[in-house]
Short mmCIF file of C-alpha atoms and ligand atoms in Angstrom, two decimals:
data_model
loop_
_atom_site.label_atom_id
_atom_site.label_comp_id
_atom_site.label_asym_id
_atom_site.label_seq_id
_atom_site.Cartn_x
_atom_site.Cartn_y
_atom_site.Cartn_z
CA MET F 1 -28.14 -17.83 -21.70
CA LYS F 2 -26.93 -21.49 -21.25
CA LYS F 3 -23.43 -19.94 -23.67
CA ASP F 4 -22.57 -17.04 -20.13
CA ALA F 5 -23.33 -20.15 -17.49
CA LYS F 6 -20.69 -21.16 -18.98
CA LYS F 7 -18.16 -17.89 -19.39
CA LEU F 8 -19.14 -18.06 -15.52
CA THR F 9 -18.48 -20.85 -14.67
CA SER F 10 -14.96 -21.47 -16.01
CA LEU F 11 -14.64 -17.42 -14.52
CA ILE F 12 -16.05 -18.37 -11.10
CA LEU F 13 -13.79 -21.33 -11.75
CA SER F 14 -10.51 -18.80 -12.64
CA LEU F 15 -11.33 -16.14 -9.45
CA THR F 16 -11.74 -19.24 -6.52
CA LEU F 17 -7.75 -20.36 -8.60
CA LEU F 18 -6.42 -16.12 -8.24
CA LEU F 19 -8.13 -16.26 -5.24
CA SER F 20 -6.32 -19.75 -4.30
CA ALA F 21 -3.17 -18.34 -5.48
CA LEU F 22 -3.96 -15.04 -2.85
CA CYS F 23 -4.42 -16.00 0.10
CA THR F 24 -1.22 -19.55 -0.04
CA ALA F 25 0.79 -14.94 -1.07
CA ASN F 26 -0.79 -13.62 1.47
CA VAL F 27 0.72 -16.69 4.07
CA ALA F 28 4.15 -16.90 2.30
CA ALA F 29 3.98 -13.00 3.09
CA GLN F 30 3.69 -13.68 7.27
CA THR F 31 5.97 -16.55 7.61
CA ASP F 32 8.79 -15.79 4.78
CA ASN F 33 11.60 -14.01 6.70
CA THR F 34 12.93 -11.42 3.83
CA VAL F 35 12.34 -7.81 3.11
CA THR F 36 11.91 -6.01 -1.33
CA VAL F 37 14.88 -4.12 -1.87
CA THR F 38 14.46 -2.15 -4.21
CA VAL F 39 17.53 0.37 -6.14
CA GLN F 40 15.93 2.86 -9.48
CA ASN F 41 17.32 6.63 -10.40
CA LEU F 42 13.81 8.25 -11.35
CA THR F 43 16.04 12.14 -11.49
CA PHE F 44 19.01 11.53 -13.09
CA ASP F 45 18.40 12.08 -17.38
CA GLY F 46 21.83 11.93 -18.08
CA ALA F 47 23.62 9.31 -15.43
CA PRO F 48 24.65 6.15 -16.87
CA TRP F 49 21.51 4.53 -16.24
CA THR F 50 18.05 5.64 -15.12
CA GLY F 51 14.59 3.84 -13.47
CA GLU F 52 14.55 0.55 -11.77
CA LEU F 53 18.36 -1.50 -11.70
CA PHE F 54 15.75 -3.85 -9.92
CA SER F 55 13.52 -5.01 -6.93
CA ALA F 56 13.85 -8.49 -5.82
CA LYS F 57 13.78 -10.16 -2.26
CA VAL F 58 16.52 -10.68 0.77
CA GLY F 59 16.87 -12.93 2.67
CA LEU F 60 17.17 -11.52 6.37
CA GLN F 61 19.86 -12.82 8.63
CA GLU F 62 20.39 -12.46 12.30
CA ASN F 63 22.96 -10.19 12.64
CA ASP F 64 21.45 -7.44 9.08
CA SER F 65 20.93 -4.20 9.57
CA LEU F 66 18.92 -1.53 6.94
CA GLU F 67 22.63 -1.02 5.38
CA SER F 68 24.28 -4.46 4.95
CA VAL F 69 20.43 -6.20 3.54
CA ILE F 70 20.69 -3.54 1.25
CA GLU F 71 24.33 -4.15 0.57
CA ARG F 72 24.07 -7.69 0.31
CA ALA F 73 20.86 -6.98 -2.49
CA VAL F 74 22.89 -5.11 -4.47
CA SER F 75 25.25 -8.31 -4.61
CA GLU F 76 23.29 -10.71 -5.03
CA ASN F 77 22.09 -8.67 -8.17
CA ASN F 78 25.38 -8.75 -9.46
CA TYR F 79 25.83 -4.99 -9.62
CA ALA F 80 29.01 -3.25 -8.49
CA PHE F 81 28.60 -1.22 -5.70
CA THR F 82 30.91 1.02 -3.00
CA VAL F 83 30.75 2.66 0.00
CA SER F 84 31.72 5.78 1.31
CA ASN F 85 34.21 6.68 3.88
CA PHE F 86 31.13 7.44 6.46
CA GLY F 87 29.71 4.35 5.86
CA TYR F 88 27.33 5.35 3.36
CA ILE F 89 26.89 3.31 -0.05
CA SER F 90 28.46 6.46 -2.16
CA SER F 91 28.20 4.39 -6.03
CA VAL F 92 25.80 1.71 -7.41
CA ASN F 93 26.64 -0.14 -10.94
CA GLY F 94 28.85 3.85 -12.21
CA LEU F 95 26.28 5.48 -10.11
CA ALA F 96 28.51 8.10 -8.10
CA GLU F 97 27.06 10.60 -5.41
CA PHE F 98 27.07 14.21 -7.48
CA ALA F 99 27.67 12.84 -10.86
CA ALA F 100 24.39 14.68 -11.05
CA ASN F 101 25.67 17.86 -9.04
CA GLY F 102 26.47 19.10 -5.51
CA SER F 103 23.56 18.26 -3.83
CA GLY F 104 23.47 14.35 -5.94
CA GLY F 105 24.04 11.14 -4.04
CA TRP F 106 22.23 8.29 -3.03
CA MET F 107 19.10 8.10 0.00
CA ALA F 108 16.70 4.39 1.18
CA SER F 109 13.47 4.59 2.65
CA LEU F 110 11.84 2.25 4.53
CA ASN F 111 8.13 1.64 4.26
CA ASP F 112 8.23 4.91 2.53
CA TRP F 113 10.10 6.49 5.42
CA PHE F 114 14.15 8.56 4.91
CA THR F 115 14.50 7.15 8.19
CA ALA F 116 15.68 9.12 11.05
CA ASP F 117 18.98 8.33 11.91
CA GLY F 118 21.77 6.31 9.10
CA THR F 119 20.62 3.09 7.90
CA SER F 120 23.72 0.92 9.99
CA ALA F 121 20.96 1.96 13.27
CA TYR F 122 18.44 -0.21 11.79
CA THR F 123 18.84 -3.32 12.78
CA VAL F 124 16.52 -6.61 13.30
CA ALA F 125 18.39 -7.83 16.52
CA ASN F 126 16.56 -4.13 17.74
CA GLY F 127 13.57 -4.19 16.22
CA GLY F 128 13.91 -1.72 14.37
CA LEU F 129 14.56 -4.01 10.14
CA GLN F 130 11.46 -6.68 10.13
CA ALA F 131 10.38 -9.48 7.41
CA GLY F 132 7.97 -7.81 5.32
CA ASP F 133 10.36 -4.44 4.69
CA GLU F 134 10.30 -2.21 1.74
CA ILE F 135 13.44 -1.26 1.71
CA VAL F 136 13.32 1.59 -1.85
CA LEU F 137 17.47 2.83 -2.22
CA GLN F 138 17.40 6.29 -4.31
CA TYR F 139 19.04 8.05 -6.50
CA THR F 140 18.60 12.03 -5.56
CA CYS F 141 19.47 15.08 -7.48
CA ALA F 142 18.77 17.53 -4.67
CA TRP F 143 19.59 16.20 -1.70
CA GLY F 144 16.22 13.91 -1.41
CA SER F 145 14.00 17.52 -2.80
CA ASP F 146 13.05 15.70 -5.60
CA VAL F 147 11.75 11.98 -4.14
CA GLY F 148 10.33 13.29 -1.66
CA SER F 149 12.71 13.95 1.10
CA LEU F 150 11.64 17.60 2.19
CA TYR F 151 13.71 18.66 5.03
CA GLY F 152 12.39 22.06 6.90
CA ASP F 153 8.44 21.40 4.81
CA PHE F 154 5.90 19.94 7.68
CA ASN F 155 3.00 18.53 6.23
CA THR F 156 1.81 15.62 7.03
CA ALA F 157 -0.44 14.78 4.45
CA LEU F 158 -0.81 11.55 2.75
CA SER F 159 -0.39 11.19 -0.57
CA THR F 160 -2.28 9.84 -3.49
CA ASP F 161 0.18 7.19 -3.13
CA PHE F 162 -2.72 4.98 -1.81
CA ALA F 163 -3.48 1.52 -2.01
CA VAL F 164 -5.16 -1.06 -0.38
CA GLU F 165 -4.64 -4.91 -0.64
CA GLY F 166 -6.71 -7.89 0.27
CA SER F 167 -8.31 -11.09 -1.19
CA ALA F 168 -11.60 -9.96 -0.50
CA VAL F 169 -11.43 -6.34 -0.90
CA ALA F 170 -14.24 -5.52 -3.23
CA GLY F 171 -14.46 -1.91 -5.98
CA PHE F 172 -14.02 1.97 -4.79
CA ALA F 173 -12.07 1.48 -2.28
CA PHE F 174 -11.13 3.79 0.39
CA ASN F 175 -9.19 6.59 -2.05
CA ALA F 176 -6.93 8.52 1.78
CA ALA F 177 -5.74 11.40 -0.43
CA SER F 178 -9.16 12.66 -1.19
CA THR F 179 -11.31 11.68 1.33
CA ALA F 180 -9.02 13.13 3.89
CA ASP F 181 -10.82 11.81 6.66
CA GLU F 182 -13.20 9.18 7.23
CA GLY F 183 -15.38 6.55 4.65
CA ALA F 184 -15.53 3.71 3.65
CA LEU F 185 -14.16 0.21 2.68
CA TYR F 186 -15.40 -2.31 0.89
CA ILE F 187 -15.07 -6.53 1.87
CA THR F 188 -16.71 -9.52 0.99
CA ALA F 189 -15.37 -11.65 3.58
CA PRO F 190 -12.74 -10.43 7.04
CA ASP F 191 -9.67 -10.11 5.68
CA THR F 192 -7.06 -9.77 5.98
CA LEU F 193 -5.37 -6.09 3.90
CA THR F 194 -2.46 -4.33 3.05
CA VAL F 195 -2.85 -0.73 3.21
CA HIS F 196 0.15 1.18 1.13
CA ALA F 197 -0.12 4.60 2.49
CA ALA F 198 3.46 6.37 1.75
CA PRO F 199 3.44 10.87 2.28
CA VAL F 200 3.53 13.36 0.14
CA ASN F 201 6.85 14.52 3.40
CA LYS F 202 8.18 10.81 3.43
CA ASN F 203 10.97 12.46 5.85
CA TYR F 204 7.70 11.40 8.19
CA GLN F 205 6.60 7.86 9.17
CA THR F 206 2.76 6.81 8.56
CA ARG F 207 2.31 4.39 10.94
CA PHE F 208 -1.32 1.97 11.15
CA TYR F 209 -3.40 0.93 13.82
CA LEU F 210 -6.53 -1.09 13.90
CA ASN F 211 -10.15 0.42 16.34
CA GLU F 212 -7.83 2.70 18.61
CA TYR F 213 -5.05 5.45 17.46
CA THR F 214 -2.21 4.26 19.61
CA PRO F 215 0.36 5.97 18.39
CA GLU F 216 2.87 5.00 22.01
CA ALA F 217 2.32 1.48 19.92
CA GLU F 218 4.06 0.63 16.69
CA GLY F 219 0.87 -0.31 14.30
CA TYR F 220 0.28 -2.42 11.73
CA ARG F 221 4.16 -2.33 10.53
CA GLY F 222 4.03 -0.86 7.12
CA GLY F 223 0.51 -1.55 7.02
CA LYS F 224 1.27 -5.32 6.60
CA ASN F 225 -1.57 -8.28 7.13
CA ILE F 226 -4.59 -5.65 9.40
CA PRO F 227 -7.46 -8.88 10.37
CA VAL F 228 -9.94 -6.74 9.29
CA LYS F 229 -13.64 -7.13 9.68
CA ASP F 230 -17.36 -5.60 9.40
CA GLY F 231 -17.32 -2.14 11.84
CA ASP F 232 -13.53 -2.46 12.19
CA THR F 233 -12.27 1.09 11.95
CA VAL F 234 -8.32 1.35 10.45
CA TYR F 235 -6.34 4.67 11.83
CA ILE F 236 -3.40 5.41 9.55
CA GLY F 237 -1.21 8.09 11.11
CA VAL F 238 1.30 10.42 9.92
CA GLY F 239 3.58 12.28 11.67
CA ASN F 240 3.18 11.75 15.38
CA PRO F 241 5.62 14.75 16.97
CA ALA F 242 6.87 11.76 18.70
CA TRP F 243 7.66 10.26 16.61
CA PRO F 244 12.03 10.12 15.25
CA SER F 245 12.15 11.86 12.01
CA MET F 246 13.73 14.65 10.29
CA ASN F 247 12.97 17.05 10.88
CA SER F 248 12.80 17.06 14.08
CA TRP F 249 16.20 19.41 14.14
CA SER F 250 13.84 21.85 11.95
CA GLY F 251 10.77 22.24 13.83
CA ILE F 252 7.25 20.77 15.64
CA ALA F 253 4.65 19.46 12.81
CA ASP F 254 1.65 18.51 13.37
CA GLU F 255 0.52 15.37 12.85
CA SER F 256 -2.34 14.23 10.26
CA VAL F 257 -5.09 11.38 11.25
CA TYR F 258 -6.98 8.99 8.86
CA ARG F 259 -9.41 6.55 9.01
CA PHE F 260 -11.96 4.78 6.86
CA LYS F 261 -14.29 1.68 8.16
CA VAL F 262 -14.55 -1.11 7.44
CA GLU F 263 -18.06 -2.68 5.54
CA GLN F 264 -19.05 -6.06 4.59
CA ILE F 265 -21.46 -6.99 1.37
CA VAL F 266 -22.11 -9.38 -0.40
CA MET F 267 -21.58 -9.32 -3.85
CA GLY F 268 -25.31 -7.91 -6.03
CA ASP F 269 -26.45 -5.96 -2.30
CA VAL F 270 -27.59 -3.53 -5.16
CA ASN F 271 -30.49 -2.80 -1.97
CA ARG F 272 -28.68 -4.35 0.36
CA ASP F 273 -31.16 -5.69 2.16
CA GLY F 274 -28.69 -8.55 2.61
CA LYS F 275 -29.31 -11.09 -0.40
CA CYS F 276 -28.50 -10.67 -3.74
CA ASN F 277 -31.66 -11.81 -5.69
CA VAL F 278 -34.04 -10.11 -8.72
CA ASP F 279 -34.69 -7.56 -6.31
CA ASP F 280 -31.28 -5.92 -7.10
CA VAL F 281 -31.12 -6.59 -10.76
CA THR F 282 -34.02 -4.74 -10.94
CA GLU F 283 -33.12 -2.32 -8.67
CA LEU F 284 -29.85 -2.02 -10.42
CA GLN F 285 -31.70 -1.61 -14.29
CA ARG F 286 -33.76 1.41 -12.06
CA TYR F 287 -30.01 2.95 -11.13
CA LEU F 288 -29.37 2.13 -14.96
CA ALA F 289 -32.35 4.48 -16.79
CA GLU F 290 -31.53 6.86 -13.98
CA PHE F 291 -34.32 6.79 -11.40
CA ILE F 292 -32.53 6.41 -8.76
CA THR F 293 -28.68 7.15 -7.28
CA LEU F 294 -26.87 4.31 -5.49
CA ASP F 295 -24.05 5.69 -2.61
CA SER F 296 -20.86 3.71 -2.11
CA ALA F 297 -22.22 0.06 0.09
CA GLN F 298 -24.57 0.00 -3.05
CA THR F 299 -22.13 1.31 -5.73
CA ALA F 300 -19.48 -0.73 -4.86
CA ALA F 301 -21.72 -4.58 -4.47
CA ALA F 302 -23.56 -3.31 -7.73
CA ASP F 303 -19.49 -3.05 -9.21
CA MET F 304 -19.98 -7.47 -9.84
CA ASP F 305 -16.76 -6.78 -12.57
CA GLY F 306 -14.63 -4.84 -10.43
CA ASN F 307 -13.88 -2.32 -13.25
CA GLY F 308 -14.65 0.83 -11.65
CA ILE F 309 -17.66 1.56 -13.74
CA ILE F 310 -21.62 0.16 -13.66
CA THR F 311 -22.75 -0.02 -16.42
CA ILE F 312 -25.53 -2.88 -18.07
CA SER F 313 -22.44 -5.73 -17.77
CA ASP F 314 -23.22 -5.28 -14.10
CA ALA F 315 -26.72 -6.32 -14.35
CA THR F 316 -26.15 -9.24 -16.14
CA ALA F 317 -23.54 -10.70 -13.95
CA ILE F 318 -25.40 -10.84 -11.07
CA GLN F 319 -28.73 -12.52 -13.31
CA CYS F 320 -25.74 -15.13 -14.85
CA ALA F 321 -25.42 -14.97 -10.54
CA LEU F 322 -28.31 -16.28 -9.48
CA ALA F 323 -29.27 -17.68 -12.99
CA GLU F 324 -25.63 -20.19 -11.97
CA PHE F 325 -26.51 -20.62 -8.50
CA ALA F 326 -30.54 -20.91 -8.69
CA1 LIG A 1 -30.56 -6.91 -1.79
CA1 LIG A 2 -18.50 -2.87 -13.52
#
């Protein structure tokens, strides 16, 4: 028991260090004036290179556009590129458009969206390009359909590429892709979330809102820095007809709107009476002996080690926590 307590102390210490590191990272993410640019070829096996060429932060400048920031990122990472007469990137590090076939070339997404207009249209000056944006320049062999740019396809569903990040997010996070309507996300304290949610069809925009779905507003760009507390609701809209889309040329889609509630829990509070004590250990043991079942909030509170499953280790972790703080 003494040994366990020591282990727990060192675990708490490492967690504290980790949490303070995460908090620092969050603050940095909100204040540093950079975007992330990734260049990848996941579609053309016969190319001179495959996979991710690089993923790097690049500083934003006042006169930047999506086009200029991609070009600077490629230069700063010491790769050669060429630009076509039409102003778009035609080759990177020796991988050129049409090298795969007549439908091959480079396409850029901005926060998981294949922009409705060319890359020069999105600028710092007009707000189309902002700090924290995530840009992916990717090679397609099929006019974009192999990288999620589906022209003429009106599916506005979210894909399984979904994750919620925050320093106080507890286990069993809501998964929009599988639930498709309403669920809960558990936090252990008021927190700032990053919701990463990519649609199946990245020709449609995804926008994020807190407590009220107001599609006429831009919302939380890229799902970042959403300040949440107990009782809040996060809305995720995909493909609202008023939002720009390449697909508007081929028809109008019905939007999809997802939402999840935010609920604050006390870790270890398995019986959900607002505090963690020996009764919770008993409750968890009864669950492990299959006398009772746990709902999703109880499950999140019980998963002390955050590994996604409830085992005897979680019961031990509650016991250790009680011993430590008694
Ligand atoms: Ca309790
Ligand atoms: Ca567990």
